CSV table of C-alpha atoms in Angstrom, one decimal:
chain,number,residue,atom,x,y,z
V,1,ASP,CA,38.7,10.5,97.0
V,2,LYS,CA,37.9,13.8,98.9
V,3,GLN,CA,34.6,14.6,96.8
V,4,ALA,CA,33.2,10.9,99.0
V,5,VAL,CA,34.6,12.7,101.8
V,6,ILE,CA,32.2,16.6,101.5
V,7,LYS,CA,29.9,14.2,100.6
V,8,SER,CA,29.5,11.8,103.7
V,9,GLY,CA,31.7,14.0,106.1
V,10,VAL,CA,34.8,13.7,107.8
V,11,THR,CA,34.3,11.4,110.8
V,12,GLU,CA,38.0,11.3,111.2
V,13,ARG,CA,39.4,12.2,115.3
V,14,TYR,CA,41.9,14.3,114.8
V,15,ALA,CA,42.5,17.6,113.0
V,16,VAL,CA,45.3,20.1,112.8
V,17,ARG,CA,46.2,23.8,112.0
V,18,VAL,CA,48.6,26.1,111.0
V,19,VAL,CA,48.9,29.3,113.0
V,20,ASP,CA,52.0,31.8,114.0
V,21,SER,CA,53.4,30.8,116.9
V,22,ASP,CA,53.2,34.2,118.6
V,23,HIS,CA,48.9,34.0,119.0
V,24,VAL,CA,49.9,30.1,120.9
V,25,LYS,CA,50.5,31.3,124.3
V,26,ASP,CA,48.1,29.6,127.5
V,27,ASP,CA,45.9,32.4,127.5
V,28,GLY,CA,45.4,32.9,124.1
V,29,TYR,CA,42.8,30.4,121.6
V,30,ILE,CA,43.4,28.0,118.5
V,31,ALA,CA,42.1,31.1,116.1
V,32,GLN,CA,41.3,34.4,116.7
V,33,LYS,CA,38.4,35.3,119.8
V,34,ARG,CA,36.1,37.5,118.2
V,35,ASP,CA,33.9,40.3,120.1
V,36,HIS,CA,30.5,37.9,119.3
V,37,GLY,CA,32.5,35.9,122.1
V,38,ALA,CA,33.8,32.7,119.6
V,39,THR,CA,36.8,31.1,117.9
V,40,ILE,CA,36.0,30.5,114.3
V,41,GLY,CA,39.2,28.5,113.1
V,42,TRP,CA,39.8,27.0,109.8
V,43,MET,CA,41.8,23.7,109.8
V,44,ALA,CA,42.4,20.0,108.1
V,45,PRO,CA,42.2,16.4,109.2
V,46,LEU,CA,45.3,15.2,110.1
V,47,SER,CA,45.4,12.4,107.4
V,48,MET,CA,45.2,14.9,104.5
V,49,VAL,CA,48.1,17.5,105.5
V,50,GLU,CA,50.1,14.6,107.5
V,51,HIS,CA,52.2,14.1,104.2
V,52,GLY,CA,54.0,18.0,104.3
V,53,ASP,CA,55.4,16.4,107.7
V,54,THR,CA,56.6,19.7,110.1
V,55,ASN,CA,57.1,21.7,107.0
V,56,ALA,CA,55.4,25.3,107.4
V,57,GLU,CA,55.5,26.4,103.9
V,58,ALA,CA,54.2,23.4,102.0
V,59,LEU,CA,51.2,22.7,105.2
V,60,LEU,CA,50.1,26.6,105.0
V,61,LYS,CA,50.4,26.4,100.7
V,62,ALA,CA,48.0,22.9,100.8
V,63,PHE,CA,46.1,25.5,102.6
V,64,GLY,CA,45.8,28.2,100.8
V,65,THR,CA,47.2,30.1,103.4
V,66,HIS,CA,50.0,32.6,103.1
V,67,TYR,CA,53.0,32.3,104.4
V,68,GLU,CA,55.5,34.9,106.3
V,69,PRO,CA,59.4,33.0,105.9
V,70,THR,CA,60.2,35.6,108.5
V,71,LYS,CA,57.6,33.9,111.5
V,72,SER,CA,58.4,31.0,113.0
V,73,TYR,CA,54.5,28.7,113.9
V,74,THR,CA,53.1,26.2,115.4
V,75,ILE,CA,51.3,22.9,114.1
V,76,LEU,CA,48.0,22.5,116.3
V,77,ILE,CA,46.9,18.5,117.1
V,78,ILE,CA,43.4,19.1,117.7
V,79,ASP,CA,41.3,16.5,118.7
V,80,THR,CA,37.8,16.8,117.8
V,81,HIS,CA,36.1,14.1,119.7
V,82,GLN,CA,37.1,15.3,122.8
V,83,MET,CA,35.9,19.8,121.3
V,84,ASN,CA,32.7,18.2,120.8
V,85,ALA,CA,32.2,16.5,124.3
V,86,VAL,CA,33.5,19.4,126.7
V,87,ALA,CA,33.1,22.6,124.0
V,88,ASP,CA,30.2,24.2,122.4
V,89,VAL,CA,31.4,23.5,119.0
V,90,GLN,CA,30.1,23.3,115.5
V,91,THR,CA,31.7,21.8,112.9
V,92,ILE,CA,31.7,21.9,109.0
V,93,ILE,CA,33.2,21.6,105.7
V,94,PRO,CA,33.1,24.9,104.2
V,95,THR,CA,31.0,24.6,101.5
V,96,ASN,CA,29.3,27.6,100.2
V,97,GLN,CA,25.9,25.6,101.2
V,98,ASN,CA,27.0,24.8,104.5
V,99,LEU,CA,28.6,28.0,105.2
V,100,GLN,CA,25.3,29.9,104.4
V,101,LYS,CA,23.6,27.5,106.7
V,102,LEU,CA,26.6,28.0,109.3
V,103,ILE,CA,25.5,32.0,108.8
V,104,ALA,CA,21.4,31.6,109.3
V,105,GLU,CA,21.8,29.7,112.3
V,106,ASN,CA,24.5,32.2,114.0
V,107,PRO,CA,23.9,35.2,112.7
V,108,GLN,CA,26.4,36.6,115.2
V,109,ILE,CA,29.0,36.0,113.7
V,110,THR,CA,28.8,38.0,110.7
V,111,LYS,CA,26.6,41.3,109.4
V,112,VAL,CA,26.6,39.7,105.3
V,113,THR,CA,23.6,38.2,105.2
V,114,PRO,CA,22.6,33.9,103.9
V,115,GLU,CA,21.2,35.1,100.7
V,116,PHE,CA,24.4,37.7,99.8
V,117,SER,CA,26.6,35.3,101.1
V,118,LYS,CA,25.1,32.8,98.7
V,119,HIS,CA,26.2,35.2,95.5
V,120,VAL,CA,29.5,36.2,97.4
V,121,LEU,CA,30.8,32.5,98.1
V,122,SER,CA,30.1,31.2,94.6
V,123,GLU,CA,32.7,29.3,92.6
V,124,GLU,CA,31.6,32.1,90.0
V,125,PHE,CA,32.4,34.7,91.5
V,126,ALA,CA,35.4,33.5,93.3
V,127,PRO,CA,37.7,34.8,90.5
V,128,LYS,CA,36.6,38.4,90.8
V,129,TYR,CA,36.8,38.2,94.7
V,130,TYR,CA,40.5,36.9,94.4
V,131,LYS,CA,41.6,39.2,92.0
V,132,PHE,CA,40.1,42.5,93.9
V,133,ALA,CA,41.9,40.9,97.4
V,134,LYS,CA,44.8,40.2,95.5
V,135,GLY,CA,45.1,43.9,94.4
V,136,ILE,CA,44.2,46.0,97.3
V,137,SER,CA,46.7,43.6,99.4
V,138,VAL,CA,49.5,44.5,97.0
V,139,ALA,CA,48.4,48.0,96.4
V,140,GLU,CA,48.5,48.4,100.8
V,141,ILE,CA,44.5,49.6,100.7
V,142,ASN,CA,43.2,50.6,103.9
V,143,GLN,CA,41.0,47.4,104.0
V,144,ARG,CA,38.5,49.4,106.7
V,145,ASP,CA,38.5,52.2,104.3
V,146,SER,CA,35.0,51.0,102.5
V,147,SER,CA,35.7,54.5,100.1
V,148,ALA,CA,38.8,53.5,99.5
V,149,MET,CA,38.4,49.9,98.5
V,150,THR,CA,35.2,51.1,96.3
V,151,SER,CA,37.4,53.8,94.4
V,152,PHE,CA,40.0,51.2,93.8
V,153,ALA,CA,37.2,47.9,92.6
V,154,ARG,CA,36.0,50.8,89.7
V,155,ARG,CA,39.7,50.9,89.1
V,156,GLN,CA,39.9,47.3,88.7
V,157,GLY,CA,36.7,48.0,86.0
V,158,PHE,CA,34.6,46.4,88.2
V,159,SER,CA,31.2,48.0,87.9
V,160,GLU,CA,28.7,49.2,90.4
V,161,ASN,CA,26.6,46.5,91.7
V,162,GLU,CA,29.9,44.3,91.4
V,163,THR,CA,32.0,46.8,93.9
V,164,ASP,CA,28.9,46.1,96.7
V,165,PHE,CA,29.2,42.9,95.9
V,166,LEU,CA,32.6,42.1,96.6
V,167,LEU,CA,32.4,45.0,100.0
V,168,GLY,CA,30.2,42.8,101.2
V,169,ARG,CA,32.5,39.7,100.1
V,170,HIS,CA,35.5,41.1,101.7
V,171,GLN,CA,33.3,42.1,105.2
V,172,LEU,CA,32.7,38.4,105.2
V,173,ALA,CA,36.2,37.0,104.7
V,174,ARG,CA,36.7,39.5,107.6
V,175,ASP,CA,34.0,38.1,110.0
V,176,VAL,CA,34.4,34.5,109.5
V,177,SER,CA,38.4,34.0,107.8
V,178,ALA,CA,36.6,32.7,104.3
V,179,TRP,CA,39.7,34.7,102.6
V,180,GLU,CA,40.1,35.0,98.5
V,181,GLU,CA,41.8,31.5,98.5
V,182,PHE,CA,38.1,30.5,99.1
V,183,THR,CA,36.6,27.8,97.1
V,184,GLY,CA,33.2,27.0,98.4
V,185,ASN,CA,33.7,23.3,97.1
V,186,GLY,CA,35.4,22.2,100.3
V,187,MET,CA,38.7,21.7,99.2
V,188,THR,CA,41.4,24.3,100.1
V,189,MET,CA,43.5,25.7,97.5
V,190,ASP,CA,47.0,24.8,96.8
V,191,THR,CA,49.4,27.2,96.3
V,192,ASN,CA,52.4,25.3,96.0
V,193,VAL,CA,51.2,23.8,92.3
V,194,LYS,CA,51.4,26.9,89.9
V,195,ASP,CA,49.8,27.5,86.8
V,196,GLN,CA,46.5,25.5,87.3
V,197,VAL,CA,44.1,25.7,89.8
V,198,ALA,CA,44.6,22.6,91.9
V,199,TYR,CA,42.9,21.2,95.1
V,200,GLY,CA,44.2,20.5,98.6
V,201,PRO,CA,42.6,19.4,101.3
V,202,VAL,CA,39.2,18.6,102.6
V,203,GLU,CA,38.4,21.7,104.9
V,204,LEU,CA,37.1,21.4,108.5
V,205,VAL,CA,35.7,25.2,110.4
V,206,MET,CA,34.7,25.6,113.7
V,207,LEU,CA,32.9,27.6,115.6
V,208,ASP,CA,33.5,27.2,119.0
V,209,LYS,CA,31.0,29.5,121.3
V,210,SER,CA,32.2,28.5,124.0
V,211,PRO,CA,36.2,28.7,124.0
V,212,LYS,CA,39.1,27.7,126.1
V,213,THR,CA,41.9,28.8,126.0
V,214,ILE,CA,45.0,27.0,124.8
V,215,GLY,CA,46.1,26.0,128.2
V,216,GLU,CA,43.5,24.5,129.3
V,217,LEU,CA,42.7,22.1,126.1
V,218,LYS,CA,46.4,21.3,126.6
V,219,ASN,CA,46.0,20.7,130.5
V,220,GLN,CA,42.9,18.3,129.1
V,221,LYS,CA,45.0,16.9,126.6
V,222,ILE,CA,42.3,18.0,123.7
V,223,ILE,CA,45.1,20.1,122.2
V,224,SER,CA,49.2,19.1,121.4
V,225,SER,CA,51.7,21.0,119.4
V,226,LEU,CA,55.1,21.3,117.6
V,227,MET,CA,56.8,23.6,116.0
V,228,ALA,CA,56.9,23.6,112.2
V,229,SER,CA,60.2,23.5,111.0
């Protein structure tokens, strides 16, 4: 029962992350290393995604993550118990409340305050951001141009106040990778399912404040990898 796992926490040892194979280099990291020096990786317990086998499209859509058929993907299997022992990691189930707490305890990871995030990460606000984020992607709006994004949001019919929230929400997405598929309930949005909202596995967010390279983690047998099909 996923709700029970969200309530009690994940105790499973292994987690899975699917990444663009171009980023899986020995001198790279399991997630993007940010300007503040940490990595923020989104993943899921192995038992909740193993039904997807090595199918990259099925796995990424179960994660609610963008899949591009022209790319190749690698599956990283992460021993979270060993990560806890050798790295400065903090792992949460990303409910709205848990993500606010992570931001409050680690203000260096985003310019967005926990108070602001409480509103923009809510399930009530999620459909507005989803509409906005999908819209700017389709319209190919420069996502670093706040003026262009403001104009686009107003053309979509959002008020000035809503637009301010949308731009702050987009900043949060860029800072912590909580993109438009973020649900706020601790589970992914399963985009394999059409015509209705469906939830996938319980998610995990791992903040590593002293990240080791993929090569180092492989040598210490903390991660293993295999090519997705």
